[in-house]
PDB file of C-alpha atoms in Angstrom:
ATOM      1  CA  ARG A1024      11.113  19.540  33.371  1.00 42.00           C
ATOM      2  CA  HIS A1025       9.569  19.110  29.902  1.00 43.00           C
ATOM      3  CA  GLU A1026       8.678  21.541  27.172  1.00 42.00           C
ATOM      4  CA  ARG A1027       5.833  21.004  24.712  1.00 41.00           C
ATOM      5  CA  VAL A1028       6.298  21.651  21.028  1.00 43.00           C
ATOM      6  CA  ILE A1029       3.390  22.227  18.637  1.00 40.00           C
ATOM      7  CA  LEU A1030       3.998  20.813  15.185  1.00 50.00           C
ATOM      8  CA  ASN A1031       2.372  22.423  12.165  1.00 49.00           C
ATOM      9  CA  VAL A1032       0.027  19.432  11.972  1.00 48.00           C
ATOM     10  CA  GLY A1033      -1.351  20.167  15.420  1.00 45.00           C
ATOM     11  CA  ASN A1034       0.390  17.331  17.237  1.00 51.00           C
ATOM     12  CA  LEU A1035       2.115  17.705  20.580  1.00 44.00           C
ATOM     13  CA  VAL A1036       5.455  16.209  21.473  1.00 54.00           C
ATOM     14  CA  ASP A1037       6.978  16.222  24.953  1.00 53.00           C
ATOM     15  CA  ASN A1038      10.736  16.511  25.076  1.00 53.00           C
ATOM     16  CA  ARG A1039      13.068  16.837  28.044  1.00 56.00           C
ATOM     17  CA  VAL A1040      14.802  20.223  28.196  1.00 51.00           C
ATOM     18  CA  ARG A1041      18.560  19.829  28.063  1.00 52.00           C
ATOM     19  CA  GLN A1042      21.093  22.164  29.512  1.00 54.00           C
ATOM     20  CA  GLN A1043      22.824  24.206  26.838  1.00 55.00           C
ATOM     21  CA  ASP A1044      26.136  22.423  27.280  1.00 58.00           C
ATOM     22  CA  ASP A1045      24.375  19.062  26.740  1.00 67.00           C
ATOM     23  CA  PHE A1046      22.997  20.021  23.352  1.00 62.00           C
ATOM     24  CA  ASP A1047      23.770  17.539  20.572  1.00 69.00           C
ATOM     25  CA  PRO A1048      21.915  18.255  17.316  1.00 69.00           C
ATOM     26  CA  ASP A1049      22.418  14.703  16.090  1.00 72.00           C
ATOM     27  CA  ASN A1050      20.642  13.268  19.118  1.00 79.00           C
ATOM     28  CA  ASP A1051      18.061  15.921  19.945  1.00 88.00           C
ATOM     29  CA  PRO A1052      14.612  14.917  18.582  1.00 90.00           C
ATOM     30  CA  LEU A1053      13.183  18.405  19.150  1.00 90.00           C
ATOM     31  CA  PHE A1054      15.924  19.947  17.030  1.00 92.00           C
ATOM     32  CA  GLN A1055      15.473  17.228  14.385  1.00 94.00           C
ATOM     33  CA  ILE A1056      11.731  17.916  14.161  1.00 94.00           C
ATOM     34  CA  LEU A1057      12.317  21.652  13.793  1.00 94.00           C
ATOM     35  CA  VAL A1058      14.933  21.060  11.089  1.00 95.00           C
ATOM     36  CA  ALA A1059      12.538  18.660   9.328  1.00 94.00           C
ATOM     37  CA  GLU A1060       9.678  21.167   9.380  1.00 94.00           C
ATOM     38  CA  PHE A1061      11.812  24.020   8.072  1.00 94.00           C
ATOM     39  CA  ALA A1062      13.313  21.760   5.410  1.00 94.00           C
ATOM     40  CA  GLY A1063       9.859  20.614   4.299  1.00 91.00           C
ATOM     41  CA  GLN A1064       8.682  24.214   3.961  1.00 92.00           C
ATOM     42  CA  ARG A1065      11.652  24.900   1.706  1.00 94.00           C
ATOM     43  CA  GLY A1066      11.088  21.866  -0.479  1.00 91.00           C
ATOM     44  CA  ARG A1067      13.991  19.824   0.915  1.00 94.00           C
ATOM     45  CA  LEU A1068      11.965  16.697   1.505  1.00 94.00           C
ATOM     46  CA  ASP A1069      15.099  14.553   1.647  1.00 94.00           C
ATOM     47  CA  VAL A1070      16.330  16.491   4.681  1.00 95.00           C
ATOM     48  CA  ALA A1071      12.845  16.481   6.190  1.00 95.00           C
ATOM     49  CA  ALA A1072      12.529  12.708   5.793  1.00 96.00           C
ATOM     50  CA  GLU A1073      15.974  12.041   7.277  1.00 96.00           C
ATOM     51  CA  ASN A1074      15.382  14.214  10.340  1.00 96.00           C
ATOM     52  CA  TYR A1075      11.826  13.043  10.992  1.00 96.00           C
ATOM     53  CA  ALA A1076      12.982   9.427  10.809  1.00 96.00           C
ATOM     54  CA  ALA A1077      15.729  10.186  13.327  1.00 96.00           C
ATOM     55  CA  ALA A1078      13.228  11.856  15.665  1.00 96.00           C
ATOM     56  CA  ALA A1079      10.776   8.974  15.346  1.00 96.00           C
ATOM     57  CA  ARG A1080      13.571   6.514  16.105  1.00 95.00           C
ATOM     58  CA  GLN A1081      14.378   8.290  19.375  1.00 94.00           C
ATOM     59  CA  LEU A1082      10.896   9.240  20.530  1.00 95.00           C
ATOM     60  CA  GLN A1083       8.981   6.107  19.449  1.00 95.00           C
ATOM     61  CA  ASP A1084       5.972   8.434  19.306  1.00 96.00           C
ATOM     62  CA  LEU A1085       2.906   7.543  17.227  1.00 96.00           C
ATOM     63  CA  GLU A1086       2.204  10.963  15.710  1.00 95.00           C
ATOM     64  CA  VAL A1087       5.861  11.613  14.927  1.00 96.00           C
ATOM     65  CA  ALA A1088       6.134   8.163  13.321  1.00 97.00           C
ATOM     66  CA  LYS A1089       3.048   8.835  11.171  1.00 97.00           C
ATOM     67  CA  ARG A1090       4.408  12.125   9.902  1.00 96.00           C
ATOM     68  CA  ALA A1091       7.877  10.669   9.408  1.00 97.00           C
ATOM     69  CA  THR A1092       6.435   7.811   7.367  1.00 97.00           C
ATOM     70  CA  ARG A1093       4.282  10.000   5.147  1.00 96.00           C
ATOM     71  CA  ILE A1094       7.067  12.478   4.429  1.00 96.00           C
ATOM     72  CA  ALA A1095       9.489   9.655   3.652  1.00 96.00           C
ATOM     73  CA  VAL A1096       6.999   7.964   1.311  1.00 95.00           C
ATOM     74  CA  PHE A1097       6.326  11.255  -0.462  1.00 94.00           C
ATOM     75  CA  SER A1098      10.051  11.936  -0.833  1.00 94.00           C
ATOM     76  CA  ARG A1099      10.646   8.338  -2.008  1.00 93.00           C
ATOM     77  CA  ASP A1100      13.059   7.646   0.832  1.00 95.00           C
ATOM     78  CA  ASN A1101      12.139   3.966   1.135  1.00 94.00           C
ATOM     79  CA  ALA A1102      14.608   3.174   3.913  1.00 95.00           C
ATOM     80  CA  ALA A1103      13.322   5.993   6.135  1.00 96.00           C
ATOM     81  CA  ALA A1104       9.711   5.093   5.313  1.00 97.00           C
ATOM     82  CA  LEU A1105      10.317   1.450   6.214  1.00 97.00           C
ATOM     83  CA  GLU A1106      11.908   2.327   9.538  1.00 97.00           C
ATOM     84  CA  SER A1107       9.232   4.861  10.488  1.00 97.00           C
ATOM     85  CA  ALA A1108       6.369   2.632   9.363  1.00 97.00           C
ATOM     86  CA  LYS A1109       7.655  -0.123  11.662  1.00 98.00           C
ATOM     87  CA  ILE A1110       7.447   2.313  14.587  1.00 98.00           C
ATOM     88  CA  TRP A1111       3.931   3.357  13.496  1.00 98.00           C
ATOM     89  CA  VAL A1112       2.788  -0.273  13.464  1.00 98.00           C
ATOM     90  CA  ALA A1113       4.439  -0.965  16.815  1.00 97.00           C
ATOM     91  CA  GLN A1114       2.631   1.982  18.377  1.00 97.00           C
ATOM     92  CA  ALA A1115      -0.721   1.298  16.660  1.00 97.00           C
ATOM     93  CA  PRO A1116      -0.891  -2.417  15.745  1.00 95.00           C
ATOM     94  CA  GLU A1117      -4.586  -2.213  14.797  1.00 92.00           C
ATOM     95  CA  ASP A1118      -4.037   0.584  12.285  1.00 94.00           C
ATOM     96  CA  ILE A1119      -4.709  -0.918   8.861  1.00 91.00           C
ATOM     97  CA  GLU A1120      -3.232   2.026   6.962  1.00 93.00           C
ATOM     98  CA  ALA A1121       0.045   1.635   8.847  1.00 96.00           C
ATOM     99  CA  ARG A1122       0.287  -2.058   7.964  1.00 95.00           C
ATOM    100  CA  GLN A1123      -0.525  -1.405   4.305  1.00 93.00           C
ATOM    101  CA  ILE A1124       2.202   1.231   4.060  1.00 95.00           C
ATOM    102  CA  LEU A1125       4.663  -1.045   5.852  1.00 96.00           C
ATOM    103  CA  ALA A1126       3.783  -3.860   3.435  1.00 94.00           C
ATOM    104  CA  ALA A1127       4.447  -1.575   0.468  1.00 93.00           C
ATOM    105  CA  MET A1128       7.826  -0.609   1.922  1.00 95.00           C
ATOM    106  CA  HIS A1129       8.708  -4.274   2.435  1.00 94.00           C
ATOM    107  CA  ILE A1130       7.853  -4.939  -1.221  1.00 92.00           C
ATOM    108  CA  ARG A1131      10.111  -2.100  -2.337  1.00 91.00           C
ATOM    109  CA  SER A1132      12.861  -3.677  -0.254  1.00 90.00           C
ATOM    110  CA  GLY A1133      12.253  -7.078  -1.854  1.00 87.00           C
ATOM    111  CA  GLU A1134      10.986  -8.550   1.427  1.00 91.00           C
ATOM    112  CA  VAL A1135       8.029 -10.550   0.133  1.00 90.00           C
ATOM    113  CA  ASP A1136       7.378 -12.657   3.235  1.00 92.00           C
ATOM    114  CA  ALA A1137       7.430  -9.623   5.521  1.00 95.00           C
ATOM    115  CA  ALA A1138       4.945  -7.857   3.225  1.00 93.00           C
ATOM    116  CA  ILE A1139       2.649 -10.884   3.259  1.00 93.00           C
ATOM    117  CA  THR A1140       2.732 -10.978   7.081  1.00 94.00           C
ATOM    118  CA  GLN A1141       1.446  -7.400   7.222  1.00 94.00           C
ATOM    119  CA  LEU A1142      -1.245  -7.913   4.586  1.00 92.00           C
ATOM    120  CA  GLU A1143      -2.439 -11.164   6.163  1.00 90.00           C
ATOM    121  CA  THR A1144      -2.935  -9.227   9.381  1.00 91.00           C
ATOM    122  CA  VAL A1145      -4.976  -6.649   7.487  1.00 89.00           C
ATOM    123  CA  LEU A1146      -7.184  -9.353   5.966  1.00 85.00           C
ATOM    124  CA  ASN A1147      -7.652 -11.103   9.295  1.00 84.00           C
ATOM    125  CA  THR A1148      -8.395  -7.956  11.282  1.00 76.00           C
ATOM    126  CA  ALA A1149     -12.058  -7.803  10.261  1.00 58.00           C
ATOM    127  CA  THR A1150     -13.483 -10.783   8.401  1.00 53.00           C
ATOM    128  CA  ASP A1151     -16.674  -8.946   7.500  1.00 53.00           C
ATOM    129  CA  SER A1152     -14.663  -6.396   5.499  1.00 58.00           C
ATOM    130  CA  ALA A1153     -11.978  -8.753   4.162  1.00 57.00           C
ATOM    131  CA  ASN A1154     -13.378  -8.524   0.634  1.00 61.00           C
ATOM    132  CA  ARG A1155     -13.107  -4.756   0.675  1.00 67.00           C
ATOM    133  CA  HIS A1156      -9.566  -5.013   1.981  1.00 76.00           C
ATOM    134  CA  LEU A1157      -8.653  -7.394  -0.839  1.00 78.00           C
ATOM    135  CA  GLY A1158      -9.666  -4.767  -3.361  1.00 76.00           C
ATOM    136  CA  THR A1159      -7.731  -2.116  -1.468  1.00 81.00           C
ATOM    137  CA  ILE A1160      -4.663  -4.353  -1.363  1.00 85.00           C
ATOM    138  CA  ALA A1161      -4.940  -4.993  -5.109  1.00 82.00           C
ATOM    139  CA  ASN A1162      -5.025  -1.240  -5.711  1.00 82.00           C
ATOM    140  CA  LEU A1163      -2.087  -0.750  -3.360  1.00 85.00           C
ATOM    141  CA  LEU A1164       0.018  -3.413  -5.076  1.00 87.00           C
ATOM    142  CA  SER A1165      -0.866  -2.152  -8.545  1.00 83.00           C
ATOM    143  CA  ARG A1166       0.941   1.111  -7.767  1.00 84.00           C
ATOM    144  CA  GLU A1167       4.236  -0.640  -7.100  1.00 86.00           C
ATOM    145  CA  GLU A1168       6.917  -0.375  -9.786  1.00 85.00           C
ATOM    146  CA  ASP A1169       7.970  -4.001  -9.293  1.00 86.00           C
ATOM    147  CA  LYS A1170       4.818  -5.578 -10.737  1.00 84.00           C
ATOM    148  CA  LEU A1171       6.126  -9.144 -10.635  1.00 84.00           C
ATOM    149  CA  THR A1172       6.947  -8.944  -6.928  1.00 87.00           C
ATOM    150  CA  ALA A1173       3.527  -7.404  -6.288  1.00 88.00           C
ATOM    151  CA  LEU A1174       1.887 -10.281  -8.159  1.00 89.00           C
ATOM    152  CA  LYS A1175       3.933 -12.787  -6.193  1.00 88.00           C
ATOM    153  CA  VAL A1176       2.661 -11.226  -2.961  1.00 90.00           C
ATOM    154  CA  MET A1177      -0.949 -11.369  -4.150  1.00 89.00           C
ATOM    155  CA  GLU A1178      -0.541 -14.969  -5.327  1.00 88.00           C
ATOM    156  CA  LYS A1179       0.586 -15.996  -1.862  1.00 89.00           C
ATOM    157  CA  LEU A1180      -2.246 -14.044  -0.258  1.00 87.00           C
ATOM    158  CA  ILE A1181      -4.934 -15.760  -2.298  1.00 84.00           C
ATOM    159  CA  ALA A1182      -3.317 -19.225  -2.059  1.00 84.00           C
ATOM    160  CA  LYS A1183      -5.258 -19.794   1.161  1.00 78.00           C
ATOM    161  CA  ARG A1184      -8.404 -18.422  -0.430  1.00 77.00           C
ATOM    162  CA  ASP A1185      -8.817 -20.592  -3.533  1.00 71.00           C
ATOM    163  CA  ASN A1186     -12.554 -20.784  -3.023  1.00 73.00           C
ATOM    164  CA  ASP A1187     -12.979 -17.065  -2.425  1.00 76.00           C
ATOM    165  CA  PRO A1188     -14.245 -15.429  -5.641  1.00 77.00           C
ATOM    166  CA  ASP A1189     -13.374 -11.957  -4.358  1.00 77.00           C
ATOM    167  CA  ALA A1190      -9.766 -13.057  -3.930  1.00 81.00           C
ATOM    168  CA  GLN A1191      -9.693 -14.206  -7.552  1.00 82.00           C
ATOM    169  CA  LEU A1192     -11.250 -10.930  -8.635  1.00 82.00           C
ATOM    170  CA  ALA A1193      -8.631  -8.914  -6.738  1.00 83.00           C
ATOM    171  CA  TYR A1194      -5.821 -10.958  -8.276  1.00 87.00           C
ATOM    172  CA  ALA A1195      -7.336 -10.549 -11.739  1.00 87.00           C
ATOM    173  CA  LEU A1196      -7.417  -6.779 -11.274  1.00 86.00           C
ATOM    174  CA  LEU A1197      -3.763  -6.737 -10.273  1.00 88.00           C
ATOM    175  CA  ALA A1198      -2.704  -8.994 -13.167  1.00 89.00           C
ATOM    176  CA  ILE A1199      -4.558  -6.779 -15.641  1.00 89.00           C
ATOM    177  CA  ARG A1200      -2.982  -3.597 -14.292  1.00 86.00           C
ATOM    178  CA  ALA A1201       0.432  -5.262 -14.424  1.00 87.00           C
ATOM    179  CA  GLU A1202      -0.335  -6.195 -18.056  1.00 89.00           C
ATOM    180  CA  GLU A1203       0.555  -9.818 -17.351  1.00 89.00           C
ATOM    181  CA  VAL A1204      -1.645 -11.386 -20.027  1.00 91.00           C
ATOM    182  CA  GLU A1205      -1.215 -15.060 -19.127  1.00 90.00           C
ATOM    183  CA  ARG A1206      -1.814 -14.460 -15.441  1.00 90.00           C
ATOM    184  CA  ALA A1207      -4.797 -12.273 -16.284  1.00 89.00           C
ATOM    185  CA  ASN A1208      -6.230 -15.016 -18.533  1.00 90.00           C
ATOM    186  CA  LYS A1209      -5.983 -17.600 -15.757  1.00 88.00           C
ATOM    187  CA  ALA A1210      -7.483 -15.248 -13.192  1.00 86.00           C
ATOM    188  CA  MET A1211     -10.375 -14.182 -15.414  1.00 88.00           C
ATOM    189  CA  GLU A1212     -11.196 -17.813 -16.181  1.00 87.00           C
ATOM    190  CA  ALA A1213     -11.464 -18.368 -12.433  1.00 84.00           C
ATOM    191  CA  VAL A1214     -13.654 -15.264 -12.161  1.00 82.00           C
ATOM    192  CA  LEU A1215     -15.863 -16.603 -14.951  1.00 82.00           C
ATOM    193  CA  ASP A1216     -16.184 -19.997 -13.254  1.00 81.00           C
ATOM    194  CA  SER A1217     -17.170 -18.347  -9.973  1.00 76.00           C
ATOM    195  CA  ASN A1218     -19.844 -16.324 -11.775  1.00 69.00           C
ATOM    196  CA  ILE A1219     -19.079 -13.022 -10.037  1.00 66.00           C
ATOM    197  CA  GLY A1220     -19.524 -10.421 -12.720  1.00 63.00           C
ATOM    198  CA  ASN A1221     -17.719  -7.096 -12.645  1.00 73.00           C
ATOM    199  CA  SER A1222     -18.102  -5.157 -15.848  1.00 81.00           C
ATOM    200  CA  ASN A1223     -15.359  -2.633 -14.962  1.00 81.00           C
ATOM    201  CA  ILE A1224     -12.757  -5.372 -14.580  1.00 84.00           C
ATOM    202  CA  ALA A1225     -14.145  -7.127 -17.654  1.00 86.00           C
ATOM    203  CA  MET A1226     -13.665  -3.926 -19.651  1.00 88.00           C
ATOM    204  CA  ALA A1227     -10.074  -3.594 -18.424  1.00 88.00           C
ATOM    205  CA  TYR A1228      -9.418  -7.233 -19.299  1.00 89.00           C
ATOM    206  CA  VAL A1229     -10.826  -6.868 -22.802  1.00 89.00           C
ATOM    207  CA  GLY A1230      -8.745  -3.719 -23.277  1.00 90.00           C
ATOM    208  CA  LEU A1231      -5.604  -5.585 -22.238  1.00 91.00           C
ATOM    209  CA  LEU A1232      -6.313  -8.417 -24.679  1.00 91.00           C
ATOM    210  CA  GLN A1233      -7.003  -6.036 -27.540  1.00 90.00           C
ATOM    211  CA  LYS A1234      -3.808  -4.140 -26.764  1.00 91.00           C
ATOM    212  CA  ASN A1235      -1.927  -7.416 -27.121  1.00 91.00           C
ATOM    213  CA  SER A1236      -3.668  -8.392 -30.395  1.00 90.00           C
ATOM    214  CA  LYS A1237      -5.841 -11.006 -28.731  1.00 91.00           C
ATOM    215  CA  THR A1238      -9.229  -9.660 -29.743  1.00 89.00           C
ATOM    216  CA  HIS A1239     -10.538 -13.150 -30.551  1.00 91.00           C
ATOM    217  CA  VAL A1240      -9.733 -14.275 -26.998  1.00 90.00           C
ATOM    218  CA  ALA A1241     -11.515 -11.209 -25.642  1.00 88.00           C
ATOM    219  CA  PHE A1242     -14.709 -11.879 -27.595  1.00 88.00           C
ATOM    220  CA  ASN A1243     -14.630 -15.558 -26.708  1.00 90.00           C
ATOM    221  CA  TRP A1244     -14.420 -14.700 -23.010  1.00 89.00           C
ATOM    222  CA  LEU A1245     -17.137 -12.060 -23.334  1.00 86.00           C
ATOM    223  CA  ASP A1246     -19.430 -14.471 -25.138  1.00 88.00           C
ATOM    224  CA  ARG A1247     -19.130 -17.027 -22.361  1.00 88.00           C
ATOM    225  CA  ALA A1248     -19.501 -14.350 -19.677  1.00 86.00           C
ATOM    226  CA  ILE A1249     -22.729 -13.052 -21.218  1.00 85.00           C
ATOM    227  CA  LYS A1250     -24.145 -16.580 -21.439  1.00 86.00           C
ATOM    228  CA  LYS A1251     -23.507 -16.967 -17.714  1.00 82.00           C
ATOM    229  CA  SER A1252     -24.884 -13.518 -16.866  1.00 80.00           C
ATOM    230  CA  PRO A1253     -27.388 -12.643 -19.613  1.00 80.00           C
ATOM    231  CA  ASP A1254     -28.859  -9.756 -17.613  1.00 80.00           C
ATOM    232  CA  ASP A1255     -25.525  -7.993 -17.126  1.00 79.00           C
ATOM    233  CA  ALA A1256     -25.967  -4.792 -19.139  1.00 81.00           C
ATOM    234  CA  GLY A1257     -22.334  -3.826 -18.606  1.00 80.00           C
ATOM    235  CA  LEU A1258     -21.038  -6.948 -20.297  1.00 79.00           C
ATOM    236  CA  ARG A1259     -23.400  -6.497 -23.247  1.00 79.00           C
ATOM    237  CA  LEU A1260     -22.271  -2.896 -23.620  1.00 82.00           C
ATOM    238  CA  ILE A1261     -18.630  -4.026 -23.836  1.00 80.00           C
ATOM    239  CA  TYR A1262     -19.555  -6.685 -26.384  1.00 71.00           C
ATOM    240  CA  ALA A1263     -21.368  -4.146 -28.512  1.00 64.00           C
TER     241      ALA A1263
END
């Protein structure tokens, strides 16, 4: 027979009831989930992440994998988050959030190609919203501590999209947030050539240049941007 356990997030997990003499806490997912929940309530997120990952590994259950991933990410247990996120993706391959989290975990593990595989899938899932996903991916990558690896991932993503102005804009945003001046310069020149104005990114770019004592470069870029988009009030406001 089976018993049904209600997690504090409202999910249900079926687990086979074992005879008492068969009980093994290291291999009992029900026990691991209970330990994880109690540990989480007491602020021991490391214990919670370890036990939820173990339960997800045994159950291969979508809801358990989701919770295991989120707890592991929050507790900065990258290994547990990577393992659980793989299960989440396997159980819900169309889930964009799952693939984005898995990509981030691959980046933290230095696995650039694996991260790109996940993000390419995200971009190819819905072509009509690919531009929005590019911006989301740029925001996701900008939060990573290893900025150079994040930039390398974005560079490979946009390599197939040289003629896509939104791809250049997303890369520019990431380069600016990473404070990589030379990369940001190259990206913003491409943005200028494509004539897709974005005053918020322009403001961030100008701020980066000024921070690095390149005010003359900032005003030169702004001057050319305004000539291309004379009706852009945001650009004129920055210039003022």
